[in-house]
PDB file of C-alpha atoms in Angstrom:
ATOM      1  CA  MET A 449    -165.755-243.594   5.210  1.00 64.00           C
ATOM      2  CA  ASN A 450    -168.291-245.701   7.325  1.00 73.00           C
ATOM      3  CA  SER A 451    -168.461-243.453  10.034  1.00 79.00           C
ATOM      4  CA  ARG A 452    -168.983-240.607   7.927  1.00 80.00           C
ATOM      5  CA  LEU A 453    -172.296-242.027   5.991  1.00 82.00           C
ATOM      6  CA  VAL A 454    -173.624-243.104   9.499  1.00 79.00           C
ATOM      7  CA  GLN A 455    -173.329-239.234  10.410  1.00 81.00           C
ATOM      8  CA  ILE A 456    -175.214-238.061   7.516  1.00 86.00           C
ATOM      9  CA  LEU A 457    -177.967-240.595   8.103  1.00 84.00           C
ATOM     10  CA  CYS A 458    -178.262-238.865  11.400  1.00 84.00           C
ATOM     11  CA  LEU A 459    -178.424-235.830  10.477  1.00 86.00           C
ATOM     12  CA  ILE A 460    -181.029-236.687   7.844  1.00 89.00           C
ATOM     13  CA  THR A 461    -183.288-238.467  10.639  1.00 87.00           C
ATOM     14  CA  GLY A 462    -182.862-235.279  13.024  1.00 83.00           C
ATOM     15  CA  VAL A 463    -184.212-233.097  10.372  1.00 84.00           C
ATOM     16  CA  PHE A 464    -187.057-235.109   9.799  1.00 84.00           C
ATOM     17  CA  LEU A 465    -188.094-235.659  13.045  1.00 84.00           C
ATOM     18  CA  LEU A 466    -188.142-231.888  13.880  1.00 83.00           C
ATOM     19  CA  SER A 467    -190.391-231.518  10.680  1.00 80.00           C
ATOM     20  CA  LEU A 468    -192.869-233.741  11.913  1.00 80.00           C
ATOM     21  CA  GLY A 469    -192.948-232.474  15.160  1.00 77.00           C
ATOM     22  CA  ALA A 470    -193.337-228.686  13.904  1.00 77.00           C
ATOM     23  CA  GLY A 471    -196.057-230.401  11.578  1.00 76.00           C
ATOM     24  CA  LEU A 472    -197.910-231.489  14.846  1.00 77.00           C
ATOM     25  CA  ILE A 473    -197.771-228.285  17.028  1.00 76.00           C
ATOM     26  CA  GLY A 474    -198.850-226.265  14.345  1.00 72.00           C
ATOM     27  CA  GLY A 475    -202.270-228.677  13.688  1.00 69.00           C
ATOM     28  CA  ARG A 476    -203.369-228.358  16.920  1.00 70.00           C
ATOM     29  CA  ILE A 477    -202.944-224.374  17.693  1.00 67.00           C
ATOM     30  CA  SER A 478    -205.275-224.352  14.482  1.00 64.00           C
ATOM     31  CA  SER A 479    -207.697-226.437  16.007  1.00 61.00           C
ATOM     32  CA  GLN A 480    -208.622-224.562  19.123  1.00 58.00           C
ATOM     33  CA  LYS A 481    -211.187-221.999  19.070  1.00 52.00           C
ATOM     34  CA  PRO A 482    -210.857-218.362  19.600  1.00 53.00           C
ATOM     35  CA  VAL A 483    -212.030-216.992  22.748  1.00 47.00           C
ATOM     36  CA  ASP A 484    -215.409-215.648  22.483  1.00 49.00           C
ATOM     37  CA  SER A 485    -214.991-212.279  24.183  1.00 48.00           C
ATOM     38  CA  ILE A 486    -215.481-209.745  21.489  1.00 50.00           C
ATOM     39  CA  PRO A 487    -219.501-210.632  21.521  1.00 50.00           C
ATOM     40  CA  PRO A 488    -220.477-209.200  25.006  1.00 50.00           C
ATOM     41  CA  LEU A 489    -218.196-206.194  24.643  1.00 49.00           C
ATOM     42  CA  ALA A 490    -220.015-205.277  21.460  1.00 45.00           C
ATOM     43  CA  ALA A 491    -223.765-205.739  23.182  1.00 45.00           C
ATOM     44  CA  GLU A 492    -222.454-203.435  26.114  1.00 47.00           C
ATOM     45  CA  GLU A 493    -221.178-200.401  23.704  1.00 47.00           C
ATOM     46  CA  PRO A 494    -224.728-199.288  22.776  1.00 46.00           C
ATOM     47  CA  ALA A 495    -225.677-199.456  26.657  1.00 44.00           C
ATOM     48  CA  ALA A 496    -222.698-197.028  27.150  1.00 44.00           C
ATOM     49  CA  LYS A 497    -223.414-194.690  24.618  1.00 46.00           C
ATOM     50  CA  GLU A 498    -226.757-194.475  25.843  1.00 47.00           C
ATOM     51  CA  GLY A 499    -225.951-193.463  28.910  1.00 47.00           C
ATOM     52  CA  VAL A 500    -223.486-191.182  28.074  1.00 45.00           C
ATOM     53  CA  GLY A 501    -225.719-189.290  25.407  1.00 48.00           C
ATOM     54  CA  ALA A 502    -228.687-189.124  28.143  1.00 44.00           C
ATOM     55  CA  HIS A 503    -225.958-187.053  31.142  1.00 47.00           C
ATOM     56  CA  VAL A 504    -224.879-184.983  28.432  1.00 43.00           C
ATOM     57  CA  ALA A 505    -228.477-184.121  27.185  1.00 46.00           C
ATOM     58  CA  GLU A 506    -229.376-183.308  30.769  1.00 49.00           C
ATOM     59  CA  ASP A 507    -225.819-181.094  31.756  1.00 50.00           C
ATOM     60  CA  GLU A 508    -226.695-179.353  28.324  1.00 54.00           C
ATOM     61  CA  ALA A 509    -230.078-178.560  29.348  1.00 52.00           C
ATOM     62  CA  PRO A 510    -230.843-174.723  29.226  1.00 55.00           C
ATOM     63  CA  VAL A 511    -231.527-172.590  32.054  1.00 56.00           C
ATOM     64  CA  GLU A 512    -235.140-170.488  31.743  1.00 61.00           C
ATOM     65  CA  GLN A 513    -233.664-167.160  33.988  1.00 62.00           C
ATOM     66  CA  PRO A 514    -236.537-164.395  34.297  1.00 60.00           C
ATOM     67  CA  LEU A 515    -237.112-161.705  31.983  1.00 62.00           C
ATOM     68  CA  GLN A 516    -235.810-158.140  33.011  1.00 62.00           C
ATOM     69  CA  PRO A 517    -237.589-155.247  32.151  1.00 58.00           C
ATOM     70  CA  LEU A 518    -235.830-152.696  29.850  1.00 61.00           C
ATOM     71  CA  GLU A 519    -234.989-149.279  31.475  1.00 59.00           C
ATOM     72  CA  PRO A 520    -236.770-146.319  29.223  1.00 56.00           C
ATOM     73  CA  VAL A 521    -234.032-144.272  27.241  1.00 56.00           C
ATOM     74  CA  GLY A 522    -233.960-140.564  28.262  1.00 56.00           C
ATOM     75  CA  ILE A 523    -235.216-138.168  25.107  1.00 58.00           C
ATOM     76  CA  PRO A 524    -233.127-135.040  25.182  1.00 55.00           C
ATOM     77  CA  GLU A 525    -235.571-131.902  25.555  1.00 61.00           C
ATOM     78  CA  ILE A 526    -236.209-129.479  22.792  1.00 60.00           C
ATOM     79  CA  SER A 527    -236.054-125.784  24.233  1.00 57.00           C
ATOM     80  CA  ASP A 528    -237.939-123.230  22.916  1.00 61.00           C
ATOM     81  CA  ALA A 529    -235.542-120.201  23.301  1.00 57.00           C
ATOM     82  CA  PRO A 530    -234.073-118.982  19.923  1.00 57.00           C
ATOM     83  CA  ILE A 531    -230.433-119.810  19.030  1.00 60.00           C
ATOM     84  CA  GLU A 532    -228.167-116.778  19.518  1.00 58.00           C
ATOM     85  CA  VAL A 533    -226.031-116.535  16.435  1.00 54.00           C
ATOM     86  CA  SER A 534    -222.447-114.513  16.561  1.00 53.00           C
ATOM     87  CA  SER A 535    -221.679-111.488  14.406  1.00 51.00           C
ATOM     88  CA  SER A 536    -218.466-112.814  13.276  1.00 50.00           C
ATOM     89  CA  SER A 537    -220.096-116.027  11.564  1.00 48.00           C
ATOM     90  CA  SER A 538    -222.786-113.859  10.020  1.00 47.00           C
ATOM     91  CA  SER A 539    -220.416-111.702   8.779  1.00 48.00           C
ATOM     92  CA  SER A 540    -217.854-114.766   7.580  1.00 48.00           C
ATOM     93  CA  SER A 541    -221.000-116.582   5.952  1.00 52.00           C
ATOM     94  CA  SER A 542    -222.633-113.585   4.333  1.00 58.00           C
ATOM     95  CA  SER A 543    -221.760-113.184   0.586  1.00 67.00           C
ATOM     96  CA  PRO A 544    -218.355-111.171  -0.452  1.00 68.00           C
ATOM     97  CA  PRO A 545    -218.772-107.139  -0.829  1.00 71.00           C
ATOM     98  CA  PRO A 546    -219.082-106.962  -5.161  1.00 71.00           C
ATOM     99  CA  PRO A 547    -216.201-105.675  -6.849  1.00 71.00           C
ATOM    100  CA  PRO A 548    -215.577-102.166  -7.975  1.00 69.00           C
ATOM    101  CA  PRO A 549    -216.940-100.749 -11.124  1.00 68.00           C
ATOM    102  CA  MET A 550    -214.182-101.101 -13.722  1.00 67.00           C
ATOM    103  CA  LYS A 551    -213.625 -97.874 -15.031  1.00 63.00           C
ATOM    104  CA  ARG A 552    -213.606 -97.570 -18.903  1.00 64.00           C
ATOM    105  CA  PRO A 553    -210.387 -97.278 -20.956  1.00 57.00           C
ATOM    106  CA  ILE A 554    -209.391 -93.877 -22.558  1.00 60.00           C
ATOM    107  CA  PHE A 555    -207.552 -94.513 -25.861  1.00 55.00           C
ATOM    108  CA  SER A 556    -205.697 -91.715 -27.230  1.00 54.00           C
ATOM    109  CA  GLN A 557    -205.628 -91.602 -30.685  1.00 59.00           C
ATOM    110  CA  PRO A 558    -202.330 -91.734 -32.126  1.00 58.00           C
ATOM    111  CA  VAL A 559    -200.171 -89.104 -33.455  1.00 58.00           C
ATOM    112  CA  PRO A 560    -199.019 -89.346 -36.838  1.00 58.00           C
ATOM    113  CA  PRO A 561    -195.719 -89.291 -37.393  1.00 56.00           C
ATOM    114  CA  ALA A 562    -194.061 -85.975 -38.530  1.00 56.00           C
ATOM    115  CA  VAL A 563    -192.620 -85.850 -41.777  1.00 51.00           C
ATOM    116  CA  SER A 564    -189.253 -84.014 -41.959  1.00 50.00           C
ATOM    117  CA  PRO A 565    -188.211 -82.253 -44.727  1.00 48.00           C
ATOM    118  CA  LEU A 566    -185.317 -84.462 -45.513  1.00 48.00           C
ATOM    119  CA  ASP A 567    -188.284 -87.305 -45.893  1.00 53.00           C
ATOM    120  CA  SER A 568    -190.102 -85.213 -48.261  1.00 51.00           C
ATOM    121  CA  ARG A 569    -187.532 -84.118 -50.690  1.00 52.00           C
ATOM    122  CA  VAL A 570    -186.176 -87.476 -51.240  1.00 49.00           C
ATOM    123  CA  SER A 571    -189.517 -88.845 -51.789  1.00 50.00           C
ATOM    124  CA  ALA A 572    -190.380 -85.671 -54.177  1.00 49.00           C
ATOM    125  CA  SER A 573    -186.979 -86.206 -56.052  1.00 48.00           C
ATOM    126  CA  MET A 574    -187.766 -90.139 -56.550  1.00 51.00           C
ATOM    127  CA  LYS A 575    -191.009 -89.464 -58.018  1.00 48.00           C
ATOM    128  CA  GLU A 576    -191.684 -91.617 -61.523  1.00 45.00           C
ATOM    129  CA  PRO A 577    -191.866 -88.966 -64.575  1.00 42.00           C
ATOM    130  CA  SER A 578    -195.891 -88.574 -65.115  1.00 40.00           C
ATOM    131  CA  ALA A 579    -195.290 -88.901 -68.885  1.00 39.00           C
ATOM    132  CA  PRO A 580    -193.144 -91.907 -70.659  1.00 39.00           C
ATOM    133  CA  GLY A 581    -190.919 -89.187 -72.541  1.00 40.00           C
ATOM    134  CA  GLU A 582    -190.027 -86.899 -69.609  1.00 42.00           C
ATOM    135  CA  ASN A 583    -186.722 -87.195 -67.736  1.00 45.00           C
ATOM    136  CA  ALA A 584    -186.422 -88.198 -64.272  1.00 44.00           C
ATOM    137  CA  ILE A 585    -186.389 -85.402 -61.469  1.00 43.00           C
ATOM    138  CA  ILE A 586    -182.307 -84.380 -61.156  1.00 44.00           C
ATOM    139  CA  THR A 587    -181.393 -82.626 -57.996  1.00 45.00           C
ATOM    140  CA  ARG A 588    -178.228 -81.095 -57.276  1.00 43.00           C
ATOM    141  CA  GLY A 589    -175.948 -82.975 -54.697  1.00 44.00           C
ATOM    142  CA  LEU A 590    -177.389 -85.026 -51.973  1.00 48.00           C
ATOM    143  CA  PRO A 591    -180.078 -83.756 -49.840  1.00 48.00           C
ATOM    144  CA  LEU A 592    -179.063 -82.252 -46.646  1.00 46.00           C
ATOM    145  CA  PRO A 593    -180.837 -82.722 -43.322  1.00 48.00           C
ATOM    146  CA  VAL A 594    -182.293 -79.498 -41.620  1.00 44.00           C
ATOM    147  CA  LYS A 595    -181.696 -79.373 -37.936  1.00 46.00           C
ATOM    148  CA  GLU A 596    -184.404 -78.384 -35.603  1.00 46.00           C
ATOM    149  CA  VAL A 597    -183.745 -77.386 -32.286  1.00 44.00           C
ATOM    150  CA  GLY A 598    -185.067 -80.120 -29.724  1.00 46.00           C
ATOM    151  CA  ARG A 599    -185.155 -82.780 -32.206  1.00 50.00           C
ATOM    152  CA  GLN A 600    -182.411 -85.572 -33.162  1.00 54.00           C
ATOM    153  CA  VAL A 601    -182.572 -86.140 -36.735  1.00 56.00           C
ATOM    154  CA  GLU A 602    -182.482 -90.130 -37.282  1.00 74.00           C
ATOM    155  CA  LYS A 603    -179.747 -91.009 -39.814  1.00 86.00           C
ATOM    156  CA  ARG A 604    -180.954 -92.765 -42.572  1.00 92.00           C
ATOM    157  CA  TYR A 605    -179.185 -94.911 -45.218  1.00 95.00           C
ATOM    158  CA  VAL A 606    -179.476 -95.627 -49.423  1.00 94.00           C
ATOM    159  CA  ILE A 607    -177.775 -97.888 -51.799  1.00 94.00           C
ATOM    160  CA  GLN A 608    -175.836 -96.841 -54.557  1.00 94.00           C
ATOM    161  CA  VAL A 609    -176.104 -98.714 -57.668  1.00 93.00           C
ATOM    162  CA  HIS A 610    -174.882 -96.557 -60.290  1.00 92.00           C
ATOM    163  CA  SER A 611    -172.387 -93.631 -61.188  1.00 92.00           C
ATOM    164  CA  THR A 612    -172.017 -92.152 -65.045  1.00 93.00           C
ATOM    165  CA  THR A 613    -171.547 -88.998 -66.304  1.00 92.00           C
ATOM    166  CA  THR A 614    -174.671 -88.938 -68.766  1.00 92.00           C
ATOM    167  CA  ARG A 615    -177.947 -88.868 -67.684  1.00 93.00           C
ATOM    168  CA  ALA A 616    -179.652 -91.072 -70.555  1.00 93.00           C
ATOM    169  CA  ASP A 617    -177.483 -94.160 -68.781  1.00 93.00           C
ATOM    170  CA  ALA A 618    -178.964 -92.745 -65.508  1.00 93.00           C
ATOM    171  CA  SER A 619    -182.068 -92.768 -66.525  1.00 94.00           C
ATOM    172  CA  GLU A 620    -181.975 -96.473 -67.720  1.00 93.00           C
ATOM    173  CA  ALA A 621    -180.363 -97.435 -64.130  1.00 93.00           C
ATOM    174  CA  ARG A 622    -182.909 -95.533 -62.644  1.00 94.00           C
ATOM    175  CA  ASN A 623    -186.507 -97.089 -64.658  1.00 94.00           C
ATOM    176  CA  GLU A 624    -184.283-100.799 -64.786  1.00 92.00           C
ATOM    177  CA  MET A 625    -184.189-100.558 -60.379  1.00 93.00           C
ATOM    178  CA  ILE A 626    -187.869 -99.300 -60.757  1.00 93.00           C
ATOM    179  CA  GLY A 627    -188.895-102.347 -63.013  1.00 93.00           C
ATOM    180  CA  ALA A 628    -187.191-104.603 -60.339  1.00 92.00           C
ATOM    181  CA  GLY A 629    -189.522-102.894 -57.646  1.00 92.00           C
ATOM    182  CA  PHE A 630    -187.081-100.744 -55.713  1.00 94.00           C
ATOM    183  CA  PRO A 631    -187.559 -97.074 -55.161  1.00 93.00           C
ATOM    184  CA  ALA A 632    -185.048 -95.570 -57.189  1.00 93.00           C
ATOM    185  CA  GLY A 633    -183.453 -91.564 -57.844  1.00 93.00           C
ATOM    186  CA  ILE A 634    -180.950 -89.656 -59.331  1.00 92.00           C
ATOM    187  CA  PHE A 635    -178.455 -86.819 -57.787  1.00 91.00           C
ATOM    188  CA  GLU A 636    -176.432 -84.735 -59.390  1.00 90.00           C
ATOM    189  CA  ALA A 637    -172.525 -84.584 -57.892  1.00 89.00           C
ATOM    190  CA  ASP A 638    -170.645 -81.922 -58.937  1.00 88.00           C
ATOM    191  CA  LEU A 639    -167.136 -83.036 -58.910  1.00 86.00           C
ATOM    192  CA  GLY A 640    -165.052 -80.266 -59.647  1.00 84.00           C
ATOM    193  CA  GLU A 641    -162.065 -81.019 -62.208  1.00 86.00           C
ATOM    194  CA  ARG A 642    -164.236 -84.363 -62.423  1.00 87.00           C
ATOM    195  CA  GLY A 643    -167.137 -82.663 -63.776  1.00 88.00           C
ATOM    196  CA  LEU A 644    -170.714 -83.105 -62.835  1.00 91.00           C
ATOM    197  CA  TRP A 645    -172.295 -86.720 -62.267  1.00 93.00           C
ATOM    198  CA  TYR A 646    -175.231 -88.781 -62.049  1.00 94.00           C
ATOM    199  CA  ARG A 647    -175.770 -90.969 -59.055  1.00 93.00           C
ATOM    200  CA  ILE A 648    -178.514 -92.849 -59.002  1.00 94.00           C
ATOM    201  CA  TYR A 649    -179.504 -94.329 -55.044  1.00 94.00           C
ATOM    202  CA  VAL A 650    -181.859 -96.926 -54.029  1.00 94.00           C
ATOM    203  CA  GLY A 651    -184.431 -95.969 -50.623  1.00 90.00           C
ATOM    204  CA  PRO A 652    -183.929 -94.064 -48.307  1.00 92.00           C
ATOM    205  CA  TYR A 653    -184.060 -96.925 -45.433  1.00 93.00           C
ATOM    206  CA  ASP A 654    -184.709 -96.272 -41.771  1.00 92.00           C
ATOM    207  CA  SER A 655    -182.100 -98.603 -40.668  1.00 93.00           C
ATOM    208  CA  GLU A 656    -178.707-100.210 -42.042  1.00 92.00           C
ATOM    209  CA  TYR A 657    -179.946-103.446 -41.499  1.00 94.00           C
ATOM    210  CA  GLU A 658    -182.875-102.791 -43.772  1.00 93.00           C
ATOM    211  CA  ALA A 659    -180.738-101.788 -46.612  1.00 93.00           C
ATOM    212  CA  GLN A 660    -178.314-104.398 -45.962  1.00 94.00           C
ATOM    213  CA  ILE A 661    -181.159-106.745 -47.180  1.00 93.00           C
ATOM    214  CA  GLN A 662    -182.267-105.014 -49.963  1.00 93.00           C
ATOM    215  CA  LEU A 663    -178.186-104.348 -50.951  1.00 93.00           C
ATOM    216  CA  GLU A 664    -178.226-108.481 -51.291  1.00 93.00           C
ATOM    217  CA  SER A 665    -180.952-108.868 -53.966  1.00 92.00           C
ATOM    218  CA  ILE A 666    -179.381-105.801 -55.856  1.00 93.00           C
ATOM    219  CA  ARG A 667    -176.155-107.275 -56.407  1.00 93.00           C
ATOM    220  CA  GLU A 668    -177.439-110.689 -57.734  1.00 91.00           C
ATOM    221  CA  MET A 669    -178.875-108.272 -60.822  1.00 90.00           C
ATOM    222  CA  ALA A 670    -176.263-107.996 -63.963  1.00 86.00           C
ATOM    223  CA  GLY A 671    -174.322-105.273 -63.823  1.00 88.00           C
ATOM    224  CA  TYR A 672    -174.629-104.120 -59.799  1.00 91.00           C
ATOM    225  CA  GLY A 673    -172.686-106.328 -57.814  1.00 90.00           C
ATOM    226  CA  SER A 674    -170.395-103.115 -56.980  1.00 90.00           C
ATOM    227  CA  SER A 675    -173.343-101.473 -55.138  1.00 91.00           C
ATOM    228  CA  PHE A 676    -173.111-100.137 -51.459  1.00 94.00           C
ATOM    229  CA  ILE A 677    -174.881 -98.783 -48.788  1.00 93.00           C
ATOM    230  CA  LYS A 678    -174.461 -94.442 -47.847  1.00 92.00           C
ATOM    231  CA  ALA A 679    -175.680 -92.683 -44.783  1.00 91.00           C
ATOM    232  CA  LEU A 680    -177.549 -90.038 -45.747  1.00 85.00           C
ATOM    233  CA  ASP A 681    -175.357 -87.111 -43.641  1.00 72.00           C
TER     234      ASP A 681
END
């Protein structure tokens, strides 16, 4: 127990001595003055700079060179000779020839269409009576086309809207068609044993297509739903 206490005391004493020695050494170092070496270097620096600057200024001094005379620039000579122009260039530069005058067109007068005997007979048979009390013009049978030499007769179409055995009924149906805006006429048909019949035709039309258009309008009228198209032979 006593030996241990002695060791601790020795350790504390050693630490104290080390601390004391370190403090003495630090005080000596701080009391010493620094070496005065910096001011001479700072004083010599301007001189060094002046010497370098003077040397550089001497090296960069411009060197004067003698002026050399300029060489005269040659001016091309202008010749008084006329300029020759080739024939090809003159022809190409010249204006193109004027276009030929336009001929005045000759218009031929249209030839009026010839009226066939069939058309005249059908149109004559479908004329309205001149007086209100006058009966419609009645013809026997269908108008027959007249064949001409060297001319082809075009087929025409009519619409049969009514067929009756009494003249009064036929006249009433014809007037009803005319009132609706359709050209209509009465034709007689002798059927032999069946007697004389009166047929009401609307037309004629130049094509079956045109007759078909009118047929649709006629069938919409009351009492004429069984109307049909018939070709004129």
